[in-house]
PDB file of C-alpha atoms in Angstrom:
ATOM      1  CA  MET A  10       0.000   0.000   0.000  1.00  0.00           C
ATOM      2  CA  GLU A  11       1.348   3.428  -0.948  1.00  0.00           C
ATOM      3  CA  LYS A  12       1.874   5.910   1.853  1.00  0.00           C
ATOM      4  CA  SER A  13      -0.483   8.343   0.131  1.00  0.00           C
ATOM      5  CA  GLU A  14      -3.205   5.683  -0.005  1.00  0.00           C
ATOM      6  CA  ILE A  15      -5.846   5.863   2.724  1.00  0.00           C
ATOM      7  CA  ASN A  16      -6.845   2.552   4.287  1.00  0.00           C
ATOM      8  CA  ILE A  17     -10.553   3.162   4.979  1.00  0.00           C
ATOM      9  CA  LEU A  18     -13.056   1.106   6.926  1.00  0.00           C
ATOM     10  CA  TRP A  19     -16.574   2.091   5.940  1.00  0.00           C
ATOM     11  CA  VAL A  20     -19.460   0.829   8.037  1.00  0.00           C
ATOM     12  CA  GLU A  21     -22.499   1.108   5.770  1.00  0.00           C
ATOM     13  CA  ASP A  22     -25.504  -1.074   5.047  1.00  0.00           C
ATOM     14  CA  ASN A  23     -26.665   0.627   1.830  1.00  0.00           C
ATOM     15  CA  ILE A  24     -24.975  -0.876  -1.242  1.00  0.00           C
ATOM     16  CA  ALA A  25     -26.024   2.048  -3.462  1.00  0.00           C
ATOM     17  CA  ASP A  26     -24.203   4.512  -1.175  1.00  0.00           C
ATOM     18  CA  ILE A  27     -21.115   2.301  -1.209  1.00  0.00           C
ATOM     19  CA  LEU A  28     -21.013   2.166  -5.001  1.00  0.00           C
ATOM     20  CA  LEU A  29     -21.613   5.922  -5.334  1.00  0.00           C
ATOM     21  CA  LEU A  30     -18.855   6.828  -2.892  1.00  0.00           C
ATOM     22  CA  GLN A  31     -16.392   4.516  -4.616  1.00  0.00           C
ATOM     23  CA  GLU A  32     -17.159   6.252  -7.900  1.00  0.00           C
ATOM     24  CA  ALA A  33     -16.927   9.691  -6.258  1.00  0.00           C
ATOM     25  CA  PHE A  34     -13.508   8.823  -4.772  1.00  0.00           C
ATOM     26  CA  GLU A  35     -12.322   7.917  -8.278  1.00  0.00           C
ATOM     27  CA  MET A  36     -13.643  11.203  -9.702  1.00  0.00           C
ATOM     28  CA  VAL A  37     -11.810  13.319  -7.102  1.00  0.00           C
ATOM     29  CA  GLU A  38      -8.731  11.110  -7.468  1.00  0.00           C
ATOM     30  CA  ILE A  39      -8.477   9.936  -3.884  1.00  0.00           C
ATOM     31  CA  LYS A  40      -6.091   7.034  -3.493  1.00  0.00           C
ATOM     32  CA  TYR A  41      -7.723   4.605  -1.128  1.00  0.00           C
ATOM     33  CA  ARG A  42      -8.199   1.023  -0.136  1.00  0.00           C
ATOM     34  CA  LEU A  43     -11.778   0.563   0.977  1.00  0.00           C
ATOM     35  CA  HIS A  44     -12.984  -2.146   3.336  1.00  0.00           C
ATOM     36  CA  VAL A  45     -16.757  -2.248   3.788  1.00  0.00           C
ATOM     37  CA  VAL A  46     -18.699  -3.918   6.557  1.00  0.00           C
ATOM     38  CA  ASN A  47     -22.472  -3.824   6.797  1.00  0.00           C
ATOM     39  CA  ASP A  48     -23.237  -3.354  10.483  1.00  0.00           C
ATOM     40  CA  GLY A  49     -21.836  -2.449  13.870  1.00  0.00           C
ATOM     41  CA  VAL A  50     -21.081  -6.031  14.869  1.00  0.00           C
ATOM     42  CA  GLU A  51     -18.931  -6.524  11.761  1.00  0.00           C
ATOM     43  CA  ALA A  52     -17.218  -3.182  12.431  1.00  0.00           C
ATOM     44  CA  MET A  53     -16.042  -4.372  15.831  1.00  0.00           C
ATOM     45  CA  ASP A  54     -15.068  -7.776  14.413  1.00  0.00           C
ATOM     46  CA  PHE A  55     -12.976  -5.962  11.783  1.00  0.00           C
ATOM     47  CA  LEU A  56     -11.243  -3.798  14.382  1.00  0.00           C
ATOM     48  CA  ASN A  57     -10.621  -6.792  16.649  1.00  0.00           C
ATOM     49  CA  HIS A  58      -9.428  -9.028  13.767  1.00  0.00           C
ATOM     50  CA  THR A  59     -12.132 -11.572  14.579  1.00  0.00           C
ATOM     51  CA  GLY A  60     -13.286 -14.370  12.262  1.00  0.00           C
ATOM     52  CA  ARG A  61     -13.056 -13.530   8.568  1.00  0.00           C
ATOM     53  CA  PHE A  62     -11.283 -10.296   9.479  1.00  0.00           C
ATOM     54  CA  ALA A  63      -8.321 -12.019  11.122  1.00  0.00           C
ATOM     55  CA  LYS A  64      -5.794 -10.737   8.568  1.00  0.00           C
ATOM     56  CA  VAL A  65      -7.030  -7.179   7.966  1.00  0.00           C
ATOM     57  CA  VAL A  66      -4.928  -4.142   8.762  1.00  0.00           C
ATOM     58  CA  LYS A  67      -5.936  -1.387  11.132  1.00  0.00           C
ATOM     59  CA  PRO A  68      -7.761   1.334   9.204  1.00  0.00           C
ATOM     60  CA  ASP A  69      -6.266   4.815   8.839  1.00  0.00           C
ATOM     61  CA  LEU A  70      -9.764   6.268   8.758  1.00  0.00           C
ATOM     62  CA  MET A  71     -13.249   5.045   9.599  1.00  0.00           C
ATOM     63  CA  ILE A  72     -16.459   6.216   7.922  1.00  0.00           C
ATOM     64  CA  LEU A  73     -19.457   5.319  10.037  1.00  0.00           C
ATOM     65  CA  ASP A  74     -23.178   5.533   9.386  1.00  0.00           C
ATOM     66  CA  LEU A  75     -24.948   6.033  12.711  1.00  0.00           C
ATOM     67  CA  ASN A  76     -28.076   4.147  11.654  1.00  0.00           C
ATOM     68  CA  LEU A  77     -26.857   0.542  11.466  1.00  0.00           C
ATOM     69  CA  PRO A  78     -28.428  -2.879  11.978  1.00  0.00           C
ATOM     70  CA  ARG A  79     -27.419  -5.200  14.847  1.00  0.00           C
ATOM     71  CA  LYS A  80     -25.306  -2.588  16.669  1.00  0.00           C
ATOM     72  CA  PRO A  81     -25.916   1.144  16.251  1.00  0.00           C
ATOM     73  CA  GLY A  82     -23.127   3.510  15.266  1.00  0.00           C
ATOM     74  CA  GLN A  83     -23.162   5.249  18.649  1.00  0.00           C
ATOM     75  CA  GLN A  84     -22.375   1.924  20.353  1.00  0.00           C
ATOM     76  CA  VAL A  85     -19.545   1.242  17.895  1.00  0.00           C
ATOM     77  CA  ILE A  86     -18.059   4.643  18.720  1.00  0.00           C
ATOM     78  CA  LEU A  87     -18.289   4.022  22.470  1.00  0.00           C
ATOM     79  CA  GLU A  88     -16.546   0.648  22.173  1.00  0.00           C
ATOM     80  CA  MET A  89     -13.985   1.947  19.704  1.00  0.00           C
ATOM     81  CA  LYS A  90     -13.021   5.022  21.712  1.00  0.00           C
ATOM     82  CA  ALA A  91     -12.837   2.996  24.951  1.00  0.00           C
ATOM     83  CA  ASP A  92     -10.162   0.745  23.449  1.00  0.00           C
ATOM     84  CA  PRO A  93      -6.675   2.303  23.237  1.00  0.00           C
ATOM     85  CA  ASN A  94      -5.959   0.224  20.122  1.00  0.00           C
ATOM     86  CA  PHE A  95      -8.711   2.036  18.191  1.00  0.00           C
ATOM     87  CA  ALA A  96      -9.215   5.348  20.011  1.00  0.00           C
ATOM     88  CA  ASP A  97      -6.788   7.123  17.672  1.00  0.00           C
ATOM     89  CA  ILE A  98      -8.573   6.177  14.428  1.00  0.00           C
ATOM     90  CA  PRO A  99      -9.977   9.349  12.835  1.00  0.00           C
ATOM     91  CA  LEU A 100     -13.715   9.146  12.368  1.00  0.00           C
ATOM     92  CA  VAL A 101     -16.109  10.450   9.721  1.00  0.00           C
ATOM     93  CA  ILE A 102     -19.688  10.200  10.976  1.00  0.00           C
ATOM     94  CA  LEU A 103     -22.385  10.149   8.304  1.00  0.00           C
ATOM     95  CA  SER A 104     -25.832  11.036   9.481  1.00  0.00           C
ATOM     96  CA  GLY A 105     -28.903  12.958   8.563  1.00  0.00           C
ATOM     97  CA  GLN A 106     -29.273  13.783  12.251  1.00  0.00           C
ATOM     98  CA  PRO A 107     -27.591  16.462  14.399  1.00  0.00           C
ATOM     99  CA  ALA A 108     -26.383  13.691  16.748  1.00  0.00           C
ATOM    100  CA  GLY A 109     -23.217  13.263  14.670  1.00  0.00           C
ATOM    101  CA  LYS A 110     -21.993  16.794  15.428  1.00  0.00           C
ATOM    102  CA  THR A 111     -22.671  16.315  19.139  1.00  0.00           C
ATOM    103  CA  ILE A 112     -20.731  13.051  19.145  1.00  0.00           C
ATOM    104  CA  CYS A 113     -17.734  14.699  17.479  1.00  0.00           C
ATOM    105  CA  GLN A 114     -17.772  17.566  19.979  1.00  0.00           C
ATOM    106  CA  ASN A 115     -17.576  15.030  22.802  1.00  0.00           C
ATOM    107  CA  LEU A 116     -14.607  13.262  21.190  1.00  0.00           C
ATOM    108  CA  ARG A 117     -11.363  14.833  20.012  1.00  0.00           C
ATOM    109  CA  PRO A 118     -12.888  17.239  17.442  1.00  0.00           C
ATOM    110  CA  LYS A 119      -9.756  17.402  15.291  1.00  0.00           C
ATOM    111  CA  PHE A 120     -10.046  13.639  14.724  1.00  0.00           C
ATOM    112  CA  CYS A 121     -13.787  13.514  14.131  1.00  0.00           C
ATOM    113  CA  ILE A 122     -16.028  15.127  11.542  1.00  0.00           C
ATOM    114  CA  ALA A 123     -19.766  14.788  11.134  1.00  0.00           C
ATOM    115  CA  LEU A 124     -21.117  15.111   7.611  1.00  0.00           C
ATOM    116  CA  ALA A 125     -24.615  14.916   6.190  1.00  0.00           C
ATOM    117  CA  LYS A 126     -25.386  11.705   4.376  1.00  0.00           C
ATOM    118  CA  PRO A 127     -25.609  12.574   0.676  1.00  0.00           C
ATOM    119  CA  GLU A 128     -28.843  12.235  -1.251  1.00  0.00           C
ATOM    120  CA  ASN A 129     -27.457  12.313  -4.813  1.00  0.00           C
ATOM    121  CA  TYR A 130     -24.266  11.809  -6.809  1.00  0.00           C
ATOM    122  CA  SER A 131     -23.258  15.483  -6.751  1.00  0.00           C
ATOM    123  CA  GLN A 132     -23.489  15.511  -2.962  1.00  0.00           C
ATOM    124  CA  MET A 133     -21.541  12.236  -2.882  1.00  0.00           C
ATOM    125  CA  GLN A 134     -18.702  13.912  -4.819  1.00  0.00           C
ATOM    126  CA  ASP A 135     -18.749  16.789  -2.314  1.00  0.00           C
ATOM    127  CA  LEU A 136     -18.620  14.226   0.482  1.00  0.00           C
ATOM    128  CA  ALA A 137     -15.587  12.538  -1.095  1.00  0.00           C
ATOM    129  CA  LYS A 138     -13.812  15.915  -1.304  1.00  0.00           C
ATOM    130  CA  LYS A 139     -14.648  16.712   2.332  1.00  0.00           C
ATOM    131  CA  ILE A 140     -13.339  13.325   3.467  1.00  0.00           C
ATOM    132  CA  ASN A 141     -10.135  13.878   1.503  1.00  0.00           C
ATOM    133  CA  ASP A 142      -9.736  17.400   2.958  1.00  0.00           C
ATOM    134  CA  PHE A 143     -10.343  16.022   6.464  1.00  0.00           C
ATOM    135  CA  TRP A 144      -7.701  13.343   5.889  1.00  0.00           C
ATOM    136  CA  LYS A 145      -5.187  15.912   4.618  1.00  0.00           C
ATOM    137  CA  SER A 146      -5.866  18.177   7.638  1.00  0.00           C
ATOM    138  CA  LEU A 147      -4.778  15.365   9.958  1.00  0.00           C
ATOM    139  CA  ALA A 148      -1.347  15.240   8.364  1.00  0.00           C
ATOM    140  CA  VAL A 149      -0.664  18.887   9.318  1.00  0.00           C
TER     141      VAL A 149
END
């Protein structure tokens, strides 16, 4: 993996959103390696290298939908931030609710950003740019 490539874990249960963001990343020329899991339980399994995720690498960045099946995003964040192995992973929270901003304010705001979940491809491209800008801001 190139140093300029972002190793991203995206926790999302909507396949259409996943495909759109992948395309948007290509359009804004973000170099990434995307790992997708579909719910909060799989997110924690990925982070803990459990089961089929035994050989995955720790993500550089996590994109998290708050509205997830089996384990909600808020619970994933609590477990993640309570574990010193994962507490330093920068977090992009996607939500149509103001809860995401509140969550980021309660964490280390420089390492957390809450963004509105896009409703169309143009907004998805804007989201990809914002994620890339957020990632670049962490390197400063």
